[in-house]
Tab-separated table of C-alpha atoms and ligand atoms in Angstrom:
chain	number	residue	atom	x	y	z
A	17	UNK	CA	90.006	95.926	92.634
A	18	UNK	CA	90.602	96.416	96.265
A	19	UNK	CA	89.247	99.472	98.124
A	20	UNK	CA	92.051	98.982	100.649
A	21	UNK	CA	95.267	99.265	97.919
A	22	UNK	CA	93.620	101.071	94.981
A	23	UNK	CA	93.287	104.836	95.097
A	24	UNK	CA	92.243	107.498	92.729
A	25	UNK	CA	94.220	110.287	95.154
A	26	UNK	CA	97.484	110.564	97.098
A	27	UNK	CA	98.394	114.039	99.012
A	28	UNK	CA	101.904	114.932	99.558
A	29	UNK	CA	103.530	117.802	101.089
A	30	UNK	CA	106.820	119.111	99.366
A	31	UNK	CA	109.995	119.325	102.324
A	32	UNK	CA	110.501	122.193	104.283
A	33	UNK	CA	114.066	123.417	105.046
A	34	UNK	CA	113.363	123.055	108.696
A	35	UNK	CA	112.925	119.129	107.960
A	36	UNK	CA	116.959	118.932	109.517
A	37	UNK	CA	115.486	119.713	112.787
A	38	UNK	CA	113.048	116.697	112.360
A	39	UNK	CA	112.573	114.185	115.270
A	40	UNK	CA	114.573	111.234	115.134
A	41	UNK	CA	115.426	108.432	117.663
A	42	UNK	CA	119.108	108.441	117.164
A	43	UNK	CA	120.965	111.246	115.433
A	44	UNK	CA	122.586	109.239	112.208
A	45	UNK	CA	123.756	112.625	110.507
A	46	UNK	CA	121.440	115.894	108.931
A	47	UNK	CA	119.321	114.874	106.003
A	48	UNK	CA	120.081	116.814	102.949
A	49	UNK	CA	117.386	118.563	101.534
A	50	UNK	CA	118.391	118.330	97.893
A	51	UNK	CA	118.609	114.825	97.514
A	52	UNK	CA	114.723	114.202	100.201
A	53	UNK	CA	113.559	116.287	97.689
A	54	UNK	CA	114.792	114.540	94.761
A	55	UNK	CA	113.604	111.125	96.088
A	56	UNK	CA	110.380	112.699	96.492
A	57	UNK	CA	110.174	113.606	93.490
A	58	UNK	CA	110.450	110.252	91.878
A	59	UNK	CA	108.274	109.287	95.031
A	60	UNK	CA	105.500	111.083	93.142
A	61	UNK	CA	106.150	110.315	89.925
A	62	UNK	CA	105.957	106.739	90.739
A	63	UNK	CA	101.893	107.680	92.074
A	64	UNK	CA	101.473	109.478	88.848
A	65	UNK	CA	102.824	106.268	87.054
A	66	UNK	CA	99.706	104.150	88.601
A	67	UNK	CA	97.223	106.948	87.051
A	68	UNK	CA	96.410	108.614	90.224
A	69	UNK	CA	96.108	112.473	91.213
A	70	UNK	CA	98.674	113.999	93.207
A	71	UNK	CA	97.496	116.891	95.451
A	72	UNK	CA	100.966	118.808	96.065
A	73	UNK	CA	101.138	120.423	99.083
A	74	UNK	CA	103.560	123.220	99.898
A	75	UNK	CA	106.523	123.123	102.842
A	76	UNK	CA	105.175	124.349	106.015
A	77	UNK	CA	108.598	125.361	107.746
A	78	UNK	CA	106.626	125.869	111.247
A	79	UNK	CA	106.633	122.122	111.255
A	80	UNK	CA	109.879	120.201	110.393
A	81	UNK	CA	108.154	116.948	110.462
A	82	UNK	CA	105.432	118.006	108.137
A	83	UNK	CA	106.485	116.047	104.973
A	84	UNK	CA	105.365	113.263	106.770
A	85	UNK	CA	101.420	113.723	105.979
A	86	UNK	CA	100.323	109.959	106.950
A	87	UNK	CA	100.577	110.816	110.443
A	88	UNK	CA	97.470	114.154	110.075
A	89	UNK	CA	94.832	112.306	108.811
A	90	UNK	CA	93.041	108.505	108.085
A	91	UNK	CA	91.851	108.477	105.001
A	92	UNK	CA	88.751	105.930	104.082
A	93	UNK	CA	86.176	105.147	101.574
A	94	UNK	CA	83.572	106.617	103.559
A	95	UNK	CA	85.547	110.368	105.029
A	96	UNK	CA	88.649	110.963	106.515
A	97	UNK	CA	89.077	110.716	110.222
A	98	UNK	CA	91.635	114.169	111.729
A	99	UNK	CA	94.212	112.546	114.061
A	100	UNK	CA	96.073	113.981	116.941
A	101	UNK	CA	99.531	113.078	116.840
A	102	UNK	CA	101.095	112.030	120.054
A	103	UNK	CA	104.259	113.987	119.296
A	104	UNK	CA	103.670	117.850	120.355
A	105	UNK	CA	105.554	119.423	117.941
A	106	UNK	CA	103.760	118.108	115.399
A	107	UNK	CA	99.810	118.461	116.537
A	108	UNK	CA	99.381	121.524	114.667
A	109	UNK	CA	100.045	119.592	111.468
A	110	UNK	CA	96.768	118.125	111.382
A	111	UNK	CA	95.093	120.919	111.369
A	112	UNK	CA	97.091	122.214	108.155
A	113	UNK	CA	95.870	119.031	106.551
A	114	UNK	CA	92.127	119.745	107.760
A	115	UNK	CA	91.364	122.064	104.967
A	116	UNK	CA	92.374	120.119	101.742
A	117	UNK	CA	90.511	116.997	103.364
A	118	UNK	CA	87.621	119.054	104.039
A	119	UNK	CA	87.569	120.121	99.932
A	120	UNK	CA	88.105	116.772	98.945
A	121	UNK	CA	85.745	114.581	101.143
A	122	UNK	CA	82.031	114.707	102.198
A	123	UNK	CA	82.626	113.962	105.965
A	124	UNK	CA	85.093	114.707	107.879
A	125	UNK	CA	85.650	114.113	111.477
A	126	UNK	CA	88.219	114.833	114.120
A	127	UNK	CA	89.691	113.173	116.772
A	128	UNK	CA	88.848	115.941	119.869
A	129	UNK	CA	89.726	114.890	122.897
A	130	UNK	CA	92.609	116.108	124.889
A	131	UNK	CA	93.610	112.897	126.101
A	132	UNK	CA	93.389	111.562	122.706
A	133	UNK	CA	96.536	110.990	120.435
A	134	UNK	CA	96.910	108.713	117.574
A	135	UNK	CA	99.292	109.157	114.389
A	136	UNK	CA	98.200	107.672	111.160
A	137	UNK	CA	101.831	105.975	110.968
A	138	UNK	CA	99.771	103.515	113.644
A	139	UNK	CA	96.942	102.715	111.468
A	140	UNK	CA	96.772	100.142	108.803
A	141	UNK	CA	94.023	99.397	106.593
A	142	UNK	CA	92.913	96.186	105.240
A	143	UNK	CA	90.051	94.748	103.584
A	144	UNK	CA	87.910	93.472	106.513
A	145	UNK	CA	89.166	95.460	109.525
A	146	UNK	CA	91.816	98.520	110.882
A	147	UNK	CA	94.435	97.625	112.798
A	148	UNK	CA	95.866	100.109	115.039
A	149	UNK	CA	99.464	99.966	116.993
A	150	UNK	CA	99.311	101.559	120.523
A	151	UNK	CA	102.650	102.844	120.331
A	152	UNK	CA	104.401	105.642	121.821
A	153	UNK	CA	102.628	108.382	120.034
A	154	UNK	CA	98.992	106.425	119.985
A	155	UNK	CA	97.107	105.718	123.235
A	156	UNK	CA	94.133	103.894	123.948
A	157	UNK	CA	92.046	107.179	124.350
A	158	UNK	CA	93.066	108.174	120.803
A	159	UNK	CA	91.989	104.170	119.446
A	160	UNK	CA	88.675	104.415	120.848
A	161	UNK	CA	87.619	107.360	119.775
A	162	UNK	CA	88.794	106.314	116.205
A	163	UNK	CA	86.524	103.106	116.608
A	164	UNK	CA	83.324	105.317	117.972
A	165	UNK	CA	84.116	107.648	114.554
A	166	UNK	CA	84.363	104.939	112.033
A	167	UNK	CA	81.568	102.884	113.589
A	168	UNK	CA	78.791	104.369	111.690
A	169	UNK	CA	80.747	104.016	108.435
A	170	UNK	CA	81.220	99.930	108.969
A	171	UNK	CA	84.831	99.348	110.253
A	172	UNK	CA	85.719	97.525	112.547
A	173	UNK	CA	88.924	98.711	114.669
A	174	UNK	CA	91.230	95.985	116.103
A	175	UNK	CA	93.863	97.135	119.103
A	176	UNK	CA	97.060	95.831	118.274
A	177	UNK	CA	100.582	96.676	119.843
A	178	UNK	CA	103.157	98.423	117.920
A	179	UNK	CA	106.402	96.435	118.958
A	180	UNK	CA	108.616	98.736	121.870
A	181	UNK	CA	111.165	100.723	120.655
A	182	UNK	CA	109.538	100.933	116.985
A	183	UNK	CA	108.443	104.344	115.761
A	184	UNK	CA	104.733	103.343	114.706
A	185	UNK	CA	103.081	99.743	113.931
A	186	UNK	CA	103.712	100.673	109.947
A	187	UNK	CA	107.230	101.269	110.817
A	188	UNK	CA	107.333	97.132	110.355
A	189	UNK	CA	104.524	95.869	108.228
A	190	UNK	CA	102.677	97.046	104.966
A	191	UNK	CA	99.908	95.714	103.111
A	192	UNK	CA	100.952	93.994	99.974
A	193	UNK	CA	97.018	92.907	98.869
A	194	UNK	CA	93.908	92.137	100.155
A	195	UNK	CA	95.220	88.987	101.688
A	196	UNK	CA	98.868	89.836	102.061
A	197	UNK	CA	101.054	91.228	104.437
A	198	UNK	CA	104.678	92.391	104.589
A	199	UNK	CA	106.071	92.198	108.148
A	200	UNK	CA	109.219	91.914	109.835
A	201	UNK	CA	109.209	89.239	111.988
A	202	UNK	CA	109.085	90.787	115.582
A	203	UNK	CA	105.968	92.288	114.643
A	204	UNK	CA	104.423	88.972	112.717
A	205	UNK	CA	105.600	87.062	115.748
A	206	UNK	CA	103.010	88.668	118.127
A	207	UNK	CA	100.336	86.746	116.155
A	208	UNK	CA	98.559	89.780	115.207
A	209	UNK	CA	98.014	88.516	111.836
A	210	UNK	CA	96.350	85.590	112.044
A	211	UNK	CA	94.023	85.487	108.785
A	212	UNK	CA	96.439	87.075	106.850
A	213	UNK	CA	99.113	85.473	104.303
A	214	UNK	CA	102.229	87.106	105.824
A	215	UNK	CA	105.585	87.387	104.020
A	216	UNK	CA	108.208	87.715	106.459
A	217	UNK	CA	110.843	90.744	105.628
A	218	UNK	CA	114.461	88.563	105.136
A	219	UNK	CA	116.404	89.514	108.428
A	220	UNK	CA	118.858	92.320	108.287
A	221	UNK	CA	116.235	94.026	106.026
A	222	UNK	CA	113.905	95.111	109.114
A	223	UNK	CA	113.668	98.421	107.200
A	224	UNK	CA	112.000	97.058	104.462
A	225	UNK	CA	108.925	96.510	106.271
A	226	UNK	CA	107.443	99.926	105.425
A	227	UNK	CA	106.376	99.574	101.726
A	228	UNK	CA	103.336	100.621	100.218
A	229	UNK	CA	100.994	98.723	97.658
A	230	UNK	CA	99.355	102.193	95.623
A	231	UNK	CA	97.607	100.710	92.596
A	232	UNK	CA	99.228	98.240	90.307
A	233	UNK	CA	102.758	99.384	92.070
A	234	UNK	CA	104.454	98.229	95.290
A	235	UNK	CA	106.859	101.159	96.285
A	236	UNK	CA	109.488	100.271	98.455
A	237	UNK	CA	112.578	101.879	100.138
A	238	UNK	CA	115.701	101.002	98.185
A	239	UNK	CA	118.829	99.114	99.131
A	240	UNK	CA	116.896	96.329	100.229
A	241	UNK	CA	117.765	93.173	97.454
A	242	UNK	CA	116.563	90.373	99.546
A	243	UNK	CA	113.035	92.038	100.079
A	244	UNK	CA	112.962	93.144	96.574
A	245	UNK	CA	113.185	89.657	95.204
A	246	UNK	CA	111.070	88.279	97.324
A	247	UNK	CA	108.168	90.681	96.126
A	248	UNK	CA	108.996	89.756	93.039
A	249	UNK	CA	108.907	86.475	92.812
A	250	UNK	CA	105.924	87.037	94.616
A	251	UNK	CA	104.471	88.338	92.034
A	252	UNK	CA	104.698	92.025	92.878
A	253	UNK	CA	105.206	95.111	90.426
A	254	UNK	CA	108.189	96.514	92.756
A	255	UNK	CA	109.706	99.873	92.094
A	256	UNK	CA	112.237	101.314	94.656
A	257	UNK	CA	112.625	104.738	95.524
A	258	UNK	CA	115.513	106.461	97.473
A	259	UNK	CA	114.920	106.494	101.335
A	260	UNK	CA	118.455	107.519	102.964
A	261	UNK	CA	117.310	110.669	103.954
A	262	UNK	CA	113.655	110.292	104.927
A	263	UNK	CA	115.360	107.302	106.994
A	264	UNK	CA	117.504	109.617	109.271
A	265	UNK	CA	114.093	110.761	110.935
A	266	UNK	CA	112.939	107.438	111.050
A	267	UNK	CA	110.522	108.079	107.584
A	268	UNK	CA	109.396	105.658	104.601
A	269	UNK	CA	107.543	105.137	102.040
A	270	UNK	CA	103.955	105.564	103.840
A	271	UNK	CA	104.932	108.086	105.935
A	272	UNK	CA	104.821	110.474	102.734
A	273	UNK	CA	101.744	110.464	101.194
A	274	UNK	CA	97.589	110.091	102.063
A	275	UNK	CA	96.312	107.596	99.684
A	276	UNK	CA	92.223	107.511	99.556
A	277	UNK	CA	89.166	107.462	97.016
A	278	UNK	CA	87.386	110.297	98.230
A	279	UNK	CA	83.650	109.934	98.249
B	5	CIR	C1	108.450	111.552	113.493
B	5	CIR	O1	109.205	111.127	114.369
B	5	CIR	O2	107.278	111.831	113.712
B	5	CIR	C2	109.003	111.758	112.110
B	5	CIR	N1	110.370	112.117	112.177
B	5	CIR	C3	108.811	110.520	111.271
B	5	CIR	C4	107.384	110.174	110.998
B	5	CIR	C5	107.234	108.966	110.166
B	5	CIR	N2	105.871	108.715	109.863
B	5	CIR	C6	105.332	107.524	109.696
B	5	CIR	O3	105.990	106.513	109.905
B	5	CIR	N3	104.054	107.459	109.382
């Protein structure tokens, strides 16, 4: 089993009301908070389906953006790594998601520096190395203080580019295995997956990109038939959960939930 897609854990933080006043990059209508919170819901019923715990958070209205827990924390076999996200309105997030880290995990470190800003969203995990998007929200201050952190616990960090105008570098890829990744092809056009088998999201389906592999499953946004067939016939166990509303603040499927083994 893979260390990078198997998980005993996920944490997930229930909406807040305040989630309509969410950033977005274009306004495509208010998200209603009935039906977020019925697709997340399912969301974690689909992590319960794999046999994994599901630490519940509550809303935190203070921070409309909070359902979004990827972008507080990195979580590894070794400890978790604290980000800083690049957005200000939603620093003080991480340090609401310090706490349950702290009771779950040996170590736990923090990215500290003032300069420093990096959002989970920008970080994926594979096998042999982490990959993180400089993007909008995550600067090169923020990367290298992630690679001095996880130094001492073996990983190597690789500085990749998150494509311009994309929310974060997981906004458009997703690992599917240890070998495998899902990418649209802007992103798997940069080369920065050489090594990697890459399945190419079908075009039109950009949005597809952000799926995650938790366990035996492959949760993916739905609406998306091409992409969902191709996983399939892949070989993938694929089960689709409702993303319309996550999707008007530019959200998916990794966006909502830390996935980790703690140690
Ligand atoms: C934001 O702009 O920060 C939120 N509205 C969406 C965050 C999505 N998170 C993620 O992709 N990891």
């Amino acid at each position: 089993m893979s260390r990078s897609t198997h998980f005993s854990t996920a944490i997930t933080r229930r909406p807040s009301a305040s989630i309509t006043s969410g950033l977005r990059a274009v306004d495509t209508g208010t998200p209603d908070l009935a039906l977020m919170q019925a697709d997340h819901d399912a969301y974690i019923a689909t992590l319960k389906a794999t046999g994994a715990t599901v630490v519940e958070l509550p809303p935190l209205e203070a921070f409309p953006d909070s359902v979004f827990v990827e972008d507080t924390a990195l979580c590894l076999a070794d400890g978790a790594v604290i980000m800083r996200p690049g957005a200000p309105s939603r620093l003080g997030e991480a340090a609401e998601m310090a706490p349950h880290l702290r009771a779950l995990y040996t170590w736990v470190v923090e990215i500290s520096g003032k300069n420093s800003f990096i959002e989970g969203g920008d970080i994926l995990v594979t096998e042999t190395e982490i990959l993180v998007g400089r993007s909008a929200r995550t600067n090169a201050e923020g990367i290298a203080e992630l690679k001095h952190l996880v130094a001492p616990w073996g990983h190597k960090v690789r500085e990749v580019l998150t494509p311009p105008g994309v929310l974060h570098f997981k906004t458009d890829c997703s690992l599917l295995d240890a070998e495998t990744i899902l990418s649209t092809k802007r992103l798997s056009a940069s080369g920065c997956f050489v090594g990697y088998t890459v399945i190419d999201v079908p075009d039109g389906e950009e949005a597809a990109a952000n799926t995650i592999r938790f366990n035996d499953l492959v949760l993916m946004p739905a609406g998306f038939p091409k992409t969902r067939d191709t996983l399939a016939t892949a070989g993938f166990q694929v089960r689709e959960i409702g993303n319309s509303e996550c999707s008007k603040l530019d959200g998916g499927m990794s966006c909502l939930s830390l996935r980790f083994t703690p140690s």
